[in-house]
Short mmCIF file of C-alpha atoms in Angstrom, two decimals:
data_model
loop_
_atom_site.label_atom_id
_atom_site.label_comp_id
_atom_site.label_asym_id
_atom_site.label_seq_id
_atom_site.Cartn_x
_atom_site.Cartn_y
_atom_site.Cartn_z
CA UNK A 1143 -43.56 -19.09 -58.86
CA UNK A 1144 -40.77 -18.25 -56.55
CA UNK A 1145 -39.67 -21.97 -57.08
CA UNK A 1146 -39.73 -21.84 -60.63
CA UNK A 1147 -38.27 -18.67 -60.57
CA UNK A 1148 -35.50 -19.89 -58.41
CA UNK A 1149 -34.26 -23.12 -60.57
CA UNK A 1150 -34.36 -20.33 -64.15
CA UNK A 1151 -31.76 -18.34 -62.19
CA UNK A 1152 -29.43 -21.27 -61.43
CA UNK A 1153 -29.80 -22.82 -64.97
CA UNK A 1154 -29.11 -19.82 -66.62
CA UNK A 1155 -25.58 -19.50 -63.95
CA UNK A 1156 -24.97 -23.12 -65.85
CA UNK A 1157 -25.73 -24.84 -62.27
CA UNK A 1158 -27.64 -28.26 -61.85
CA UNK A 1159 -30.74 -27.73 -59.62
CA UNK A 1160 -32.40 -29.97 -57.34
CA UNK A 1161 -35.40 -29.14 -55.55
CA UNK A 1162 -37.74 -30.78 -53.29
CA UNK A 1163 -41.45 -30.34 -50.85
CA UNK A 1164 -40.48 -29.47 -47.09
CA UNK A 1165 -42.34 -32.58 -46.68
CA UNK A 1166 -39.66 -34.70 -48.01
CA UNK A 1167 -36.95 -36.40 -46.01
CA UNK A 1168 -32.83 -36.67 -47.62
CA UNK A 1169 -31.66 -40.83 -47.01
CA UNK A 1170 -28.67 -39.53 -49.34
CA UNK A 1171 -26.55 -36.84 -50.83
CA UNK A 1172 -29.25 -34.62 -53.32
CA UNK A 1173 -26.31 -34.96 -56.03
CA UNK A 1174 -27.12 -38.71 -56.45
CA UNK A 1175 -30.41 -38.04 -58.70
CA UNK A 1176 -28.19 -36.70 -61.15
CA UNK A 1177 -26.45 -39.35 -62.00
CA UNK A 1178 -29.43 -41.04 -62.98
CA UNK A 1179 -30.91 -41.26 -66.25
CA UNK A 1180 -28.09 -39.24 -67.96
CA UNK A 1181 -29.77 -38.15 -71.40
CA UNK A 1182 -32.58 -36.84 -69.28
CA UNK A 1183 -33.13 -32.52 -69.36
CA UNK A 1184 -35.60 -33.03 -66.27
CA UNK A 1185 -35.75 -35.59 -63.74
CA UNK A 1186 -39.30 -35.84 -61.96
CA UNK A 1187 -40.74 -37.86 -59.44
CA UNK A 1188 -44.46 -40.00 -59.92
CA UNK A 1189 -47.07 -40.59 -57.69
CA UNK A 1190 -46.24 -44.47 -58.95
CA UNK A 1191 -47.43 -46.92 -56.31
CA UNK A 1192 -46.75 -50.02 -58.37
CA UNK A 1193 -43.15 -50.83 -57.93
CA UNK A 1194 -42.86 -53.57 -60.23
CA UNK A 1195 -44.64 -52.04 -63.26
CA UNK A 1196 -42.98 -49.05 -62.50
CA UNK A 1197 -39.69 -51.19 -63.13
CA UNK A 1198 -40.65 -52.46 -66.73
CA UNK A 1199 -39.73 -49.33 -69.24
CA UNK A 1200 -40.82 -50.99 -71.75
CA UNK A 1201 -42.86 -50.39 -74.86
CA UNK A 1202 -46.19 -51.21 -74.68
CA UNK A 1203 -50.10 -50.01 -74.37
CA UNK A 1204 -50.55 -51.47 -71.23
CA UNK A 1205 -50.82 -49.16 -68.15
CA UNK A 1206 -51.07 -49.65 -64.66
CA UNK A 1207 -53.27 -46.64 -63.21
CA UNK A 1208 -50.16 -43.93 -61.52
CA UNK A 1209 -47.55 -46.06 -63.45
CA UNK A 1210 -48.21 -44.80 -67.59
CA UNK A 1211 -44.61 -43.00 -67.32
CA UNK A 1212 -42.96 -45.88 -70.11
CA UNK A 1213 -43.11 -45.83 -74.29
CA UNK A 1214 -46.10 -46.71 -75.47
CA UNK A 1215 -47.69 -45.60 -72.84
CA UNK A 1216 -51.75 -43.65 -73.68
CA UNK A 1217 -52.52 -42.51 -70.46
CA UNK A 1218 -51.08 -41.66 -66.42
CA UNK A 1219 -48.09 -40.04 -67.19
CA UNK A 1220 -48.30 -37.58 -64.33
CA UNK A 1221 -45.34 -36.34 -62.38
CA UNK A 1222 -45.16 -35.04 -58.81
CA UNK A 1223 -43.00 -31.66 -58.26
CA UNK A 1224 -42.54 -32.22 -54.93
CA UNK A 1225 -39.08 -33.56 -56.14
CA UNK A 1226 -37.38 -32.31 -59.31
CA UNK A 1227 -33.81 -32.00 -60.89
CA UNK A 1228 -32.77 -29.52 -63.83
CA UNK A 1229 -29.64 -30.23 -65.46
CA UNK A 1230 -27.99 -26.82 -66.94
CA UNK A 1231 -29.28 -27.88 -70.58
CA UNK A 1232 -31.45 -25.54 -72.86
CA UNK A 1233 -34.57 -27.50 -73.08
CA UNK A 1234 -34.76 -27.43 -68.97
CA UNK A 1235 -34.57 -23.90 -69.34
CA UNK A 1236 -36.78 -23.57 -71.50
CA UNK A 1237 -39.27 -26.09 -69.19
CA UNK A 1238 -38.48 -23.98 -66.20
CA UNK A 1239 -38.89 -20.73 -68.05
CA UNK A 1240 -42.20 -21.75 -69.48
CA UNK A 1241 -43.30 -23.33 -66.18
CA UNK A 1242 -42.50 -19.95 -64.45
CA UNK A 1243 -44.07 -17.43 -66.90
CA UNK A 1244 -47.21 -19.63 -66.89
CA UNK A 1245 -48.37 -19.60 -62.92
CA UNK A 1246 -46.86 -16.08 -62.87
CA UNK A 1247 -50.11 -15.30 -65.28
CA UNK A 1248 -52.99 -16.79 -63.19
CA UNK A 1249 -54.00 -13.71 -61.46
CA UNK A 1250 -56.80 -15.70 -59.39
CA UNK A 1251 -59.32 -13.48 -59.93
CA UNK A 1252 -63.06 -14.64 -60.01
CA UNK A 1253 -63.72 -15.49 -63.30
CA UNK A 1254 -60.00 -15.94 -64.48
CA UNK A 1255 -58.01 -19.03 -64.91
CA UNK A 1256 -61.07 -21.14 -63.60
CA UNK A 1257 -60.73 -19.00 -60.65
CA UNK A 1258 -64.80 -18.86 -60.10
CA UNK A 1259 -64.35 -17.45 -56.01
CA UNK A 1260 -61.78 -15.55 -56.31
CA UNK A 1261 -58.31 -17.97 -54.84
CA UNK A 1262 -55.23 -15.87 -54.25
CA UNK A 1263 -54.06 -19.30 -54.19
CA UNK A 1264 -55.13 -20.25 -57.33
CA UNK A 1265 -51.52 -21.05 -58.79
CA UNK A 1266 -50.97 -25.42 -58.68
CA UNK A 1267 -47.01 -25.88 -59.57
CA UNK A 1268 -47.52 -29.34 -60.10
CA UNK A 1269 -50.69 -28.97 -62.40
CA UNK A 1270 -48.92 -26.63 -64.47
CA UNK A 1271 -46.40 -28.41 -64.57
CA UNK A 1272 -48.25 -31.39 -66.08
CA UNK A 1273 -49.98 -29.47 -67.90
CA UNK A 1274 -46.58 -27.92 -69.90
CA UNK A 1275 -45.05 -31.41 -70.04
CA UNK A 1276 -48.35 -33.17 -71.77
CA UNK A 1277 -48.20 -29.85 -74.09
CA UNK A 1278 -51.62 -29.12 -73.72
CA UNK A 1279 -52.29 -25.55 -73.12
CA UNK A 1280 -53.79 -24.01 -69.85
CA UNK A 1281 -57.56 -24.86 -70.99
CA UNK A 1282 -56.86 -27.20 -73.70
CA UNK A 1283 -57.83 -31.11 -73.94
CA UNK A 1284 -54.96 -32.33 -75.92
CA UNK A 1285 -52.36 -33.85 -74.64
CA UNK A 1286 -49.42 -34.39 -77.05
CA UNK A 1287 -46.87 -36.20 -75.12
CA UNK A 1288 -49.42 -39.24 -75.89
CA UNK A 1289 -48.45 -42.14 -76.66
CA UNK A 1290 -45.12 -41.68 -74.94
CA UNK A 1291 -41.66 -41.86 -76.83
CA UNK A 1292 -38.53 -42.99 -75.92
CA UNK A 1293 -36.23 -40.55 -75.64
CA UNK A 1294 -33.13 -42.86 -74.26
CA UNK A 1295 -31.84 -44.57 -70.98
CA UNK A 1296 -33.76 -48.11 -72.39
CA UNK A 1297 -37.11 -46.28 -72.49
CA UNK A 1298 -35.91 -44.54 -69.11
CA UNK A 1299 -36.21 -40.94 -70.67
CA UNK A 1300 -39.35 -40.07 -72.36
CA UNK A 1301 -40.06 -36.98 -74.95
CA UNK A 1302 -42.63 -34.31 -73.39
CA UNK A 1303 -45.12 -32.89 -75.39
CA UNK A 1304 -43.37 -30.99 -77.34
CA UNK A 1305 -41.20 -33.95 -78.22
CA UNK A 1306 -37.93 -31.87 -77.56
CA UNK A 1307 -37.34 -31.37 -74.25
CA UNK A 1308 -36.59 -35.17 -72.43
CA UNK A 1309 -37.89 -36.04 -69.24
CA UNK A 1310 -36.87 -38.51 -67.09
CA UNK A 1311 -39.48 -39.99 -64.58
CA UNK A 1312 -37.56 -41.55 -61.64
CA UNK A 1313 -38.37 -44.99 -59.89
CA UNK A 1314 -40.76 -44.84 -57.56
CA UNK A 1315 -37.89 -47.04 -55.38
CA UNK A 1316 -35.63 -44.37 -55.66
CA UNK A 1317 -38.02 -41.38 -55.18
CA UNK A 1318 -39.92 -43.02 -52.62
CA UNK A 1319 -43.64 -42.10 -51.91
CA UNK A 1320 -44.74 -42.37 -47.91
CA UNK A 1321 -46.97 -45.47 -49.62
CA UNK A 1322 -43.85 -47.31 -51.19
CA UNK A 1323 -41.40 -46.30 -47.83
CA UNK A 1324 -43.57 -47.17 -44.88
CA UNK A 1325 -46.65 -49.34 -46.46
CA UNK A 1326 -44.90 -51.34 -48.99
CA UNK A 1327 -41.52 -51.48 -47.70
CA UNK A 1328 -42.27 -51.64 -43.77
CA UNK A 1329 -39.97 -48.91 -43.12
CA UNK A 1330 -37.28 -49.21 -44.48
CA UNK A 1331 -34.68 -47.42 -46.71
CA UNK A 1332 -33.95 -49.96 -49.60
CA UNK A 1333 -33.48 -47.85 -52.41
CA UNK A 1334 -34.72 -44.61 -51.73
CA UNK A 1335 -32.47 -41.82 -52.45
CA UNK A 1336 -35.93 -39.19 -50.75
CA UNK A 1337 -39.07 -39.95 -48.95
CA UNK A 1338 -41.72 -38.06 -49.78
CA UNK A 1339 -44.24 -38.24 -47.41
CA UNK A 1340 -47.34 -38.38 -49.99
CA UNK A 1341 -50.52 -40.78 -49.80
CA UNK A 1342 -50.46 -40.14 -46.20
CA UNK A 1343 -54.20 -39.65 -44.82
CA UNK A 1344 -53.82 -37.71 -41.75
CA UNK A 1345 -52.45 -34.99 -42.66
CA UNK A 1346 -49.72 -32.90 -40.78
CA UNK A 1347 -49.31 -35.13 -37.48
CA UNK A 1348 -49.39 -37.87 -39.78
CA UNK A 1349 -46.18 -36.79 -41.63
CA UNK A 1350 -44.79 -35.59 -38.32
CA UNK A 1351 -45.48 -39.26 -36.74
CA UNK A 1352 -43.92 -40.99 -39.97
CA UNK A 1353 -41.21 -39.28 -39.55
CA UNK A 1354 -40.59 -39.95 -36.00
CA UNK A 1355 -41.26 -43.55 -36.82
CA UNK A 1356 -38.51 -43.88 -39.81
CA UNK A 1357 -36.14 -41.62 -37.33
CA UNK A 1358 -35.67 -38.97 -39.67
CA UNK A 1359 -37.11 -36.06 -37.66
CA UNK A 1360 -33.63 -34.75 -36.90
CA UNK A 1361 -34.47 -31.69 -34.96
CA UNK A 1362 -36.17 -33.94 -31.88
CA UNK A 1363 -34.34 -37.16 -31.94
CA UNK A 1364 -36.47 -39.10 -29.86
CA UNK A 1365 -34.71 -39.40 -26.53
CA UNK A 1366 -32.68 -42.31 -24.57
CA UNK A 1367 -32.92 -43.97 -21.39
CA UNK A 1368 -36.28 -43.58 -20.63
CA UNK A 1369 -38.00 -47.23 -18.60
CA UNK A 1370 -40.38 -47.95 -21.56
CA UNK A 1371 -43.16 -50.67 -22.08
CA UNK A 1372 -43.72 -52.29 -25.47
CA UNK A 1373 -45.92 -55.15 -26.36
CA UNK A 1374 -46.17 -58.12 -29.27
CA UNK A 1375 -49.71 -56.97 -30.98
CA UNK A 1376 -52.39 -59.87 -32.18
CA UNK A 1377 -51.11 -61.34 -35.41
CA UNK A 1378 -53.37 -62.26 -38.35
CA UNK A 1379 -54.48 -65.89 -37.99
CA UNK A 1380 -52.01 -68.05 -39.80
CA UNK A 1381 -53.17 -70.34 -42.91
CA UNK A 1382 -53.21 -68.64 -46.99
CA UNK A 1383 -54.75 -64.86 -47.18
CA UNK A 1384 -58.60 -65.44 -47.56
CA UNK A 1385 -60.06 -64.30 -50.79
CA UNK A 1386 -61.84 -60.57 -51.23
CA UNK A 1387 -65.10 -61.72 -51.85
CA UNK A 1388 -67.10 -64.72 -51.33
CA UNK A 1389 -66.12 -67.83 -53.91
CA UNK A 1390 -69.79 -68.88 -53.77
CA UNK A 1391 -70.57 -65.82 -55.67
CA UNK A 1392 -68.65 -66.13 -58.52
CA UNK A 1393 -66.46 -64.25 -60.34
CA UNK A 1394 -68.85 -61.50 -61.99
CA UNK A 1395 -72.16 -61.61 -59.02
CA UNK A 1396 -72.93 -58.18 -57.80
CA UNK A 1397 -73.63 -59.16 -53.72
CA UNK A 1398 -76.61 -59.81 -52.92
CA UNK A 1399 -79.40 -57.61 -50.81
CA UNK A 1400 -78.26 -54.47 -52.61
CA UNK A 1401 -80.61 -51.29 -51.93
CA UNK A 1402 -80.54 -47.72 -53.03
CA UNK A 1403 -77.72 -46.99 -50.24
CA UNK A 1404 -75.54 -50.12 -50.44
CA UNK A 1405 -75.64 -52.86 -48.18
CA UNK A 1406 -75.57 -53.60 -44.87
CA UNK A 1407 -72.49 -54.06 -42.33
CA UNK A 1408 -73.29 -57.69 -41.75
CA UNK A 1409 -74.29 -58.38 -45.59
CA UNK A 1410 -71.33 -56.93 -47.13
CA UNK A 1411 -68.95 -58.09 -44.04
CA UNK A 1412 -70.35 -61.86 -44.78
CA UNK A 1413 -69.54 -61.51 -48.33
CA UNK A 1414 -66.22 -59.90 -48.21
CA UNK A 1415 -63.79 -62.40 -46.17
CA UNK A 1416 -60.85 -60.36 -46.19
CA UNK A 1417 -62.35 -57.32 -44.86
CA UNK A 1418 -63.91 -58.93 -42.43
CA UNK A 1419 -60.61 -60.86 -41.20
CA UNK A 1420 -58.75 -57.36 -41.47
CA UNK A 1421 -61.66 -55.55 -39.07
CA UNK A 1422 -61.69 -58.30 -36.49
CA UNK A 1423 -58.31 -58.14 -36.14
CA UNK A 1424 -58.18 -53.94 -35.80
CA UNK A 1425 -60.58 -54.76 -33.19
CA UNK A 1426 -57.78 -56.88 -31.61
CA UNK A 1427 -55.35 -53.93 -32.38
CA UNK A 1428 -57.69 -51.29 -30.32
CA UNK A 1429 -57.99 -53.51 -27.40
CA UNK A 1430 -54.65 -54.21 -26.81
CA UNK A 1431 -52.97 -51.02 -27.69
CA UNK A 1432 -56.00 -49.49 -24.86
CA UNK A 1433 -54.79 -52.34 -22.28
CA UNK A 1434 -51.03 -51.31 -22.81
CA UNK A 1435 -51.82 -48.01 -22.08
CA UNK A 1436 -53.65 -48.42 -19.06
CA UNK A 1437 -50.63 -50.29 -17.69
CA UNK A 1438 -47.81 -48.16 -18.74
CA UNK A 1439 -49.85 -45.00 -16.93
CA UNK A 1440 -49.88 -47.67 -14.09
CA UNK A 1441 -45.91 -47.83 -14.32
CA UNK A 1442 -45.30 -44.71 -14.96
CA UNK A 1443 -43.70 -46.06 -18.64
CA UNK A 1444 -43.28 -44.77 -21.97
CA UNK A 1445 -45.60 -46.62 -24.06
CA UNK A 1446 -43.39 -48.12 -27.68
CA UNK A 1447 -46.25 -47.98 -30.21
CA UNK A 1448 -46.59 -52.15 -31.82
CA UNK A 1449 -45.10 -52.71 -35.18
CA UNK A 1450 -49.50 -53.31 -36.52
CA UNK A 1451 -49.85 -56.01 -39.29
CA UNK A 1452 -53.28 -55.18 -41.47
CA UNK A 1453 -54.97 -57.21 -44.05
CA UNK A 1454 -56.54 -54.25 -45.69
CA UNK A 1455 -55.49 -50.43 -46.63
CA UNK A 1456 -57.10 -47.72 -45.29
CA UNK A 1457 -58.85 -44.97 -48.64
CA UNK A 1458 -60.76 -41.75 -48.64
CA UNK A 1459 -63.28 -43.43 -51.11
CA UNK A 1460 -64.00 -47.23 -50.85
CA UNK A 1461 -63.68 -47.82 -54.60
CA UNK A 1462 -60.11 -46.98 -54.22
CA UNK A 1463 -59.39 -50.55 -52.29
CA UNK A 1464 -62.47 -53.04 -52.63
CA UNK A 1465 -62.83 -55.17 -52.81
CA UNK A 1466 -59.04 -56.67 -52.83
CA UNK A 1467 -58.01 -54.52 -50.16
CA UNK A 1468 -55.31 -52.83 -52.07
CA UNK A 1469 -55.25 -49.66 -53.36
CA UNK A 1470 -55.73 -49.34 -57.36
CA UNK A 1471 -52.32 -49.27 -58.99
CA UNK A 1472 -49.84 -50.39 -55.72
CA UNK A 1473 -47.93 -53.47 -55.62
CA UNK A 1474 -48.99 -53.87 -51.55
CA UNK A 1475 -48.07 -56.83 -49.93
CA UNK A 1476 -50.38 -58.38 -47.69
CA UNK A 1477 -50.24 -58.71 -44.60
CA UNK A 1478 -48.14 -55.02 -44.03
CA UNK A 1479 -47.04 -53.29 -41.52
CA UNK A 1480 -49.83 -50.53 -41.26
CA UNK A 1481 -48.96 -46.71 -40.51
CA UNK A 1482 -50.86 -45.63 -37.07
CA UNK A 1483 -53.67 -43.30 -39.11
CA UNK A 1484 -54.99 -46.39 -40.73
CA UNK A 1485 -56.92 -47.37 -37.12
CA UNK A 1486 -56.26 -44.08 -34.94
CA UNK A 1487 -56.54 -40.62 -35.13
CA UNK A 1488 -53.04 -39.05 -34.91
CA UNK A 1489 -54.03 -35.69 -34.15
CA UNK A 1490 -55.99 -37.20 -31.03
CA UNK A 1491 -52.72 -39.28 -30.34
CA UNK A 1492 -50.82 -36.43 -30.35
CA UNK A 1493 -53.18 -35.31 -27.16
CA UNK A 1494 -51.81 -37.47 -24.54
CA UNK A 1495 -48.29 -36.58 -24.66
CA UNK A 1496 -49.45 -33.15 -24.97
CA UNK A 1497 -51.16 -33.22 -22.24
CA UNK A 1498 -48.56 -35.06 -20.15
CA UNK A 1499 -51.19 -38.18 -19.83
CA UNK A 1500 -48.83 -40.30 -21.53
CA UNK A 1501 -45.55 -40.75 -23.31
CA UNK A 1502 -46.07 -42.87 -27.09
CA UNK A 1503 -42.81 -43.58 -28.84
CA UNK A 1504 -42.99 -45.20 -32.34
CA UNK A 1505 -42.66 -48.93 -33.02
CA UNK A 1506 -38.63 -48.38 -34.02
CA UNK A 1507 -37.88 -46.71 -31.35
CA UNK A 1508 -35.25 -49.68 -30.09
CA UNK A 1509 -34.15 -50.50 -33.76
CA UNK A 1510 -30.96 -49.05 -33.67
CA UNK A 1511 -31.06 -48.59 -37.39
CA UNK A 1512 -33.80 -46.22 -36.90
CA UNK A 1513 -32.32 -44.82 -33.40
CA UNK A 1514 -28.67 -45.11 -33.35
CA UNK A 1515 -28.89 -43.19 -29.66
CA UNK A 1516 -31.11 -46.18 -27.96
CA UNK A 1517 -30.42 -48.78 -26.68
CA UNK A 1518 -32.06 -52.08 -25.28
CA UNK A 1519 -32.83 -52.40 -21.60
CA UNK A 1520 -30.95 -54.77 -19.74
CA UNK A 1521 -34.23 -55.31 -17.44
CA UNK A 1522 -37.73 -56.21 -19.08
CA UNK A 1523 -40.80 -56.68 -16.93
CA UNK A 1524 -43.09 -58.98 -18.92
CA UNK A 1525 -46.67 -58.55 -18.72
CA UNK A 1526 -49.52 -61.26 -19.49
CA UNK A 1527 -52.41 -60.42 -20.97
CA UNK A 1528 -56.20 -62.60 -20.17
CA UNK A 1529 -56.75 -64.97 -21.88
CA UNK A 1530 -59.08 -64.30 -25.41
CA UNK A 1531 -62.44 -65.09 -23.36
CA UNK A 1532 -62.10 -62.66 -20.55
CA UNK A 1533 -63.86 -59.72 -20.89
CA UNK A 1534 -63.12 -57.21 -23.31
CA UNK A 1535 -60.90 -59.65 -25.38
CA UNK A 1536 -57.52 -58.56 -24.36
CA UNK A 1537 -55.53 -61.48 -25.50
CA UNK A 1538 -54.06 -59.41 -28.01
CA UNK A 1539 -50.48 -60.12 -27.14
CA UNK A 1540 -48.22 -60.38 -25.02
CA UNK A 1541 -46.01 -57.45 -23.42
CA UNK A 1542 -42.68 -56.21 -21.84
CA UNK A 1543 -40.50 -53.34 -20.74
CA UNK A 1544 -37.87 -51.82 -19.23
#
C-alpha cells in the first residue's frame, strides 16, 4: 500500500515515477524506461520468458504461455510490479489511485478477502494489480481487457480493462527477468535497462550469488589479488543436440512400463535421451567441481566457480520442462550456461566460506567486464586431472591458477 501510496503522491506533484523490487539490479539510468513506448500511461514489466514472441506485437490469437501481452491476444497478459513507471497523466492516476484504495481494503481477517487463516499479509500488489488492469473485480471471473487492443506504439501499448487507461508492457530484453539475463543470455547485459532477479529457484542466496556472478553486488565488490584456482569444466559431447524422447516411440506413444507412480529411473532415463545426456554430464560437473576443491584447500587457493554448460533446466514441477528440457514459454538455448542452484545447493555453498573452509568466487570473477578491479595473474599453475577411467571419473577438465 505504502508503494502505491507513494507513486499517487508524486503523480498528483505532476512527477514521473519509477519504481522497482529491492531484488532488482539498475544496468542504466531509471529515466531510460520513459522514453519508451511514449503513448503509454503505465509501463509494466512481464514475467515473459520467450524473447522472440515477446518481440512480435502483432495482432493475432496466438499466444505463447507468459508472452499474451500483444493485440489479439485471449489469454497471459500478466504483468510483474516488481518494475513499474507512471507518467504524470490522469489515467495513471487514476490506476495508482484505484490500485491503492483496493489493497488498503483487504483487512486479512479470517473469512475476508479469501483470507480463510487469518494473513496480516494478505495484501498481493501484483495480484491486485492484475486484477485492476484485466478489470475484473476483486472476486469476479471476467476479465475485460480480453482480447487485447491496441492502444499505439505498433501494438506496443495495449488498452486495460477498462479500455481507457493504456498500458505499456515492456520487452522482456529490456526489463530483464534473472531467466532471460543469466539463463538465456549467459550473463550478460545486452539490452537490459534492470535485472530482476525472478525465476530464480533458490531463493535469497540464490539472488545474492547471481548477483555476485553478474558483478552487480556493489556493496562487496568481490576483492583483487587473491592466488586463485579455476578449472575448464566437462563439456557436453560434441555432435547435434539429441532428441527429448526416444524416435522409436513416435511422435504421440505414452513410454512404456507406466504404473500408478510413473516410471522408473532407468525406464524413463532410456527413453528420454536428452535428459539422460544432461544428468551424465551434471555427474561430470559434481566430480570435478569436488576434485577442484580438494586441491585449492590443498593450495591454500580461492576456488573461481566453472562457467557450467547444461542440456536441461532445472523446475519445481517436472511438467514445467519435459520432456524438451525447456521451460514452457522460454526461448532457451541449448546447451546454456546454467546458474549454480540448478546442480548445488547455494545455501549449503554459502557454508564453506562461512565457515572459513573455503573461498568460492563466481565464474566472472576475471572478466573484467564483470570485475573491472581484477585482473589476470601473470603466473598460472596448471593442474591435470586422471584420466576418465580412474576412479571416481575425474576427467572432468582440466585446471589452472594463480
Amino acid at each position: 500500500v505504502t508503494k502505491a501510496d507513494l507513486i499517487v503522491w508524486l503523480l498528483r506533484a505532476g512527477r514521473p515515477a519509477v519504481v522497482s523490487d529491492v531484488d532488482c539490479a539498475w544496468l542504466s539510468r531509471p529515466q531510460a524506461l520513459l522514453e519508451l513506448q511514449p503513448t503509454a500511461d503505465v509501463l509494466a514489466g512481464t514475467d515473459c520468458l520467450d524473447t522472440a514472441a515477446d518481440d512480435d506485437r502483432s495482432d493475432r490469437s496466438s499466444v505463447v504461455p507468459r508472452c499474451g501481452h500483444h493485440p489479439g491476444s485471449l489469454w497471459s497478459a500478466w504483468f510483474n510490479t516488481g518494475v513499474l513507471a507512471f507518467r504524470p497523466t490522469a489515467e495513471a492516476l487514476s490506476l495508482a489511485s484505484e490500485w491503492r484504495d483496493r489493497m488498503a481494503s483487504v483487512s486479512g481477517k479470517p473469512g475476508e478477502n479469501d483470507c480463510d487463516h487469518g494473513c496480516a499479509g494478505a495484501v498481493d500488489d501484483q495480484l491486485t494489480f492484475n486484477q485492476i488492469v484485466a478489470g475484473s473485480p476483486t472476486k469476479g471471473k471476467g476479465e475485460p481487457i480480453y482480447p487485447l487492443r491496441a492502444a499505439g506504439d505498433g501494438g506496443r501499448v495495449v488498452f486495460d480493462g477498462s479500455h481507457r487507461r493504456k498500458i505499456g508492457p515492456v520487452s522482456a530484453r529490456v526489463i530483464c527477468s534473472g531467466h532471460v539475463f543469466h539463463v538465456q543470455q549467459a550473463v550478460e547485459p545486452r539490452a537490459c535497462l534492470v535485472m530482476h532477479l525472478t525465476f530464480v529457484e533458490a531463493g535469497l542466496a540464490g539472488k545474492f550469488w547471481r548477483m555476485r556472478e553478474a558483478g552487480l553486488w556493489r556493496l562487496a565488490p568481490e576483492p583483487a589479488g587473491a592466488r586463485y584456482l579455476s578449472y575448464t569444466p566437462a563439456q557436453p559431447e560434441p555432435g547435434p543436440l539429441l532428441p527429448a524422447r526416444d524416435p522409436a516411440l513416435g511422435p504421440k506413444a505414452d513410454i512404456p512400463g507406466r504404473t500408478k507412480d510413473g516410471w522408473d529411473v532407468d525406464t524413463a532415463l532410456r527413453h528420454t535421451p536428452r535428459l539422460a545426456a544432461h544428468l551424465a554430464l551434471a555427474d561430470k560437473h559434481i566430480v570435478g567441481l569436488r576434485n577442484a576443491m580438494a586441491i585449492a584447500r590443498a593450495l591454500g587457493r580461492e576456488l573461481i566457480m566453472p562457467r557450467w554448460l547444461c542440456l536441461c533446466e532445472r523446475a519445481q514441477a517436472p511438467w514445467d520442462i519435459l520432456p524438451g528440457c525447456v521451460k514452457v514459454g522460454a526461448s532457451t538455448p541449448l546447451p546454456f550456461v546454467c546458474p549454480v542452484e540448478n546442480l548445488l545447493d547455494v545455501e549449503e555453498l554459502e557454508q564453506l566460506w562461512l565457515t572459513g573452509y573455503l573461498q568460492v568466487r563466481p565464474w566472472t570473477l576475471l572478466n573484467a567486464s564483470f570485475h573491472p578491479q581484477q585482473h589476470r595473474p601473470a603466473a598460472v599453475t596448471t593442474v591435470k586431472w586422471l584420466p576418465d577411467e580412474a576412479e571416481g571419473g575425474g576427467g572432468s577438465g582440466g585446471g589452472s591458477g594463480g
